[in-house]
Amino acid sequence: MSTAFLTACASGSESEKSAKTSPSPAPSAFQTSAGPSEQKLTEQAQAALAAVHSGTMVEAGAERVRDGIHTRPTLSTGKTYRLNLICFGNGSASLTVAPESEKTPVPCDQSMIQRRITVDKPVRIDVNGTEGSSGVVAWQIDAI
């Protein structure tokens, strides 16, 4: 897995990249031999978020579980927002929305996590994968 990822991310011409890979077709940057590609998982997670979308989208994204989410969205004081979060893959992660410090478990089993956020101080959203977790975690913040 690491070799394919490093090869796909290496700089240089396509012919240089081809010379570094096996004769079989080069995998995508997110392809793993253990299961669905992270690109496919990202598409599935984003489709799941789109199905529950309500209100006006403020911010959205998707990251590898091992990289986590670390965002400081610009949200208006006194307004209420909905955070939708979903993880596709294996293992789990932990969600923290500051200034609260309560951690919410995020299983990577395609379960949707929804959190209402009322802004009275700057907000920080952190999602950290547990050791050995893999896949993609996607989020969307909607003004409601």
XYZ file of N, CA and C in Angstrom, residues 10-63:
162
model
N 4.717 10.746 -6.226
C 6.048 11.227 -6.592
C 5.954 12.186 -7.756
N 6.825 13.190 -7.770
C 6.807 14.138 -8.868
C 7.584 13.557 -10.036
N 7.347 14.093 -11.209
C 8.045 13.629 -12.398
C 7.057 13.358 -13.502
N 7.567 12.983 -14.642
C 6.710 12.743 -15.794
C 5.982 11.420 -15.639
N 4.963 11.220 -16.464
C 4.206 9.981 -16.430
C 5.104 8.797 -16.765
N 6.058 8.974 -17.688
C 6.939 7.860 -18.042
C 7.830 7.476 -16.864
N 8.269 8.462 -16.067
C 9.053 8.155 -14.877
C 8.217 7.381 -13.878
N 6.949 7.780 -13.715
C 6.066 7.088 -12.783
C 5.835 5.658 -13.243
N 5.613 5.449 -14.553
C 5.367 4.116 -15.081
C 6.558 3.214 -14.849
N 7.767 3.753 -14.968
C 8.973 2.959 -14.785
C 9.110 2.484 -13.348
N 8.494 3.183 -12.393
C 8.615 2.834 -10.982
C 7.545 1.839 -10.541
N 6.533 1.612 -11.361
C 5.445 0.722 -10.982
C 5.592 -0.614 -11.670
N 4.793 -1.569 -11.268
C 4.810 -2.882 -11.881
C 4.195 -2.791 -13.279
N 4.342 -3.827 -14.096
C 3.791 -3.794 -15.449
C 2.277 -3.694 -15.475
N 1.599 -4.051 -14.385
C 0.146 -3.936 -14.349
C -0.249 -2.473 -14.292
N -1.505 -2.165 -14.599
C -1.941 -0.759 -14.580
C -1.647 -0.116 -13.232
N -1.190 1.133 -13.257
C -0.867 1.858 -12.033
C -2.135 2.137 -11.248
N -2.117 1.917 -9.950
C -3.290 2.215 -9.135
C -3.458 3.714 -8.972
N -4.690 4.127 -8.629
C -4.914 5.539 -8.343
C -4.181 5.894 -7.064
N -4.063 7.179 -6.783
C -3.340 7.630 -5.589
C -3.958 7.082 -4.315
N -5.252 6.755 -4.349
C -5.927 6.300 -3.146
C -6.206 4.804 -3.148
N -5.816 4.092 -4.177
C -6.114 2.667 -4.312
C -5.354 1.855 -3.267
N -6.040 0.928 -2.650
C -5.379 -0.014 -1.762
C -5.734 -1.408 -2.234
N -4.902 -2.375 -1.953
C -5.192 -3.742 -2.354
C -6.127 -4.419 -1.358
N -6.336 -3.803 -0.210
C -7.143 -4.412 0.841
C -8.634 -4.153 0.688
N -9.062 -3.244 -0.168
C -10.478 -2.961 -0.282
C -10.736 -1.806 -1.211
N -11.917 -1.206 -1.066
C -12.284 -0.108 -1.960
C -11.302 1.054 -1.854
N -11.146 1.761 -2.940
C -10.234 2.896 -2.943
C -10.776 4.014 -2.061
N -9.871 4.832 -1.550
C -10.296 5.970 -0.742
C -11.097 6.942 -1.592
N -10.801 7.013 -2.880
C -11.579 7.875 -3.773
C -13.025 7.402 -3.823
N -13.238 6.094 -3.936
C -14.584 5.526 -3.963
C -15.278 5.758 -2.619
N -14.544 5.555 -1.519
C -15.119 5.797 -0.195
C -15.503 7.262 -0.031
N -14.675 8.167 -0.557
C -14.975 9.600 -0.493
C -16.266 9.904 -1.239
N -16.412 9.356 -2.427
C -17.630 9.571 -3.221
C -18.860 9.057 -2.477
N -18.747 7.873 -1.871
C -19.867 7.311 -1.127
C -20.221 8.161 0.090
N -19.202 8.615 0.814
C -19.439 9.434 2.005
C -20.087 10.764 1.633
N -19.604 11.388 0.562
C -20.177 12.661 0.129
C -21.611 12.485 -0.362
N -21.915 11.370 -1.008
C -23.286 11.094 -1.440
C -24.201 10.917 -0.227
N -23.701 10.250 0.811
C -24.491 10.065 2.034
C -24.775 11.411 2.697
N -23.783 12.303 2.713
C -23.987 13.641 3.282
C -25.010 14.430 2.470
N -24.943 14.324 1.157
C -25.877 15.049 0.288
C -27.317 14.609 0.549
N -27.502 13.353 0.919
C -28.841 12.831 1.173
C -29.485 13.424 2.423
N -28.682 13.908 3.376
C -29.229 14.479 4.607
C -29.062 15.997 4.670
N -28.550 16.575 3.601
C -28.297 18.024 3.550
C -29.576 18.807 3.843
N -29.476 19.796 4.724
C -30.596 20.695 5.003
C -30.013 22.053 5.363
N -30.651 23.093 4.922
C -30.145 24.430 5.193
C -29.142 24.857 4.136
N -28.350 25.869 4.479
C -27.342 26.409 3.576
C -25.970 25.881 3.968
N -25.278 25.249 3.017
C -23.963 24.702 3.331
C -22.976 25.828 3.610
N -22.207 25.670 4.684
C -21.198 26.639 5.088
C -19.804 26.118 4.773
N -19.567 24.845 5.088
C -18.258 24.239 4.872
C -18.440 22.736 4.779
N -17.608 22.110 3.961
C -17.655 20.654 3.816
C -16.288 20.156 3.391
N -16.065 18.873 3.588
C -14.807 18.295 3.155
C -14.745 16.820 3.476
N -13.655 16.201 3.057
C -13.410 14.789 3.326
C -11.909 14.599 3.484
N -11.541 13.752 4.430
C -10.132 13.476 4.715
C -9.966 11.998 5.010
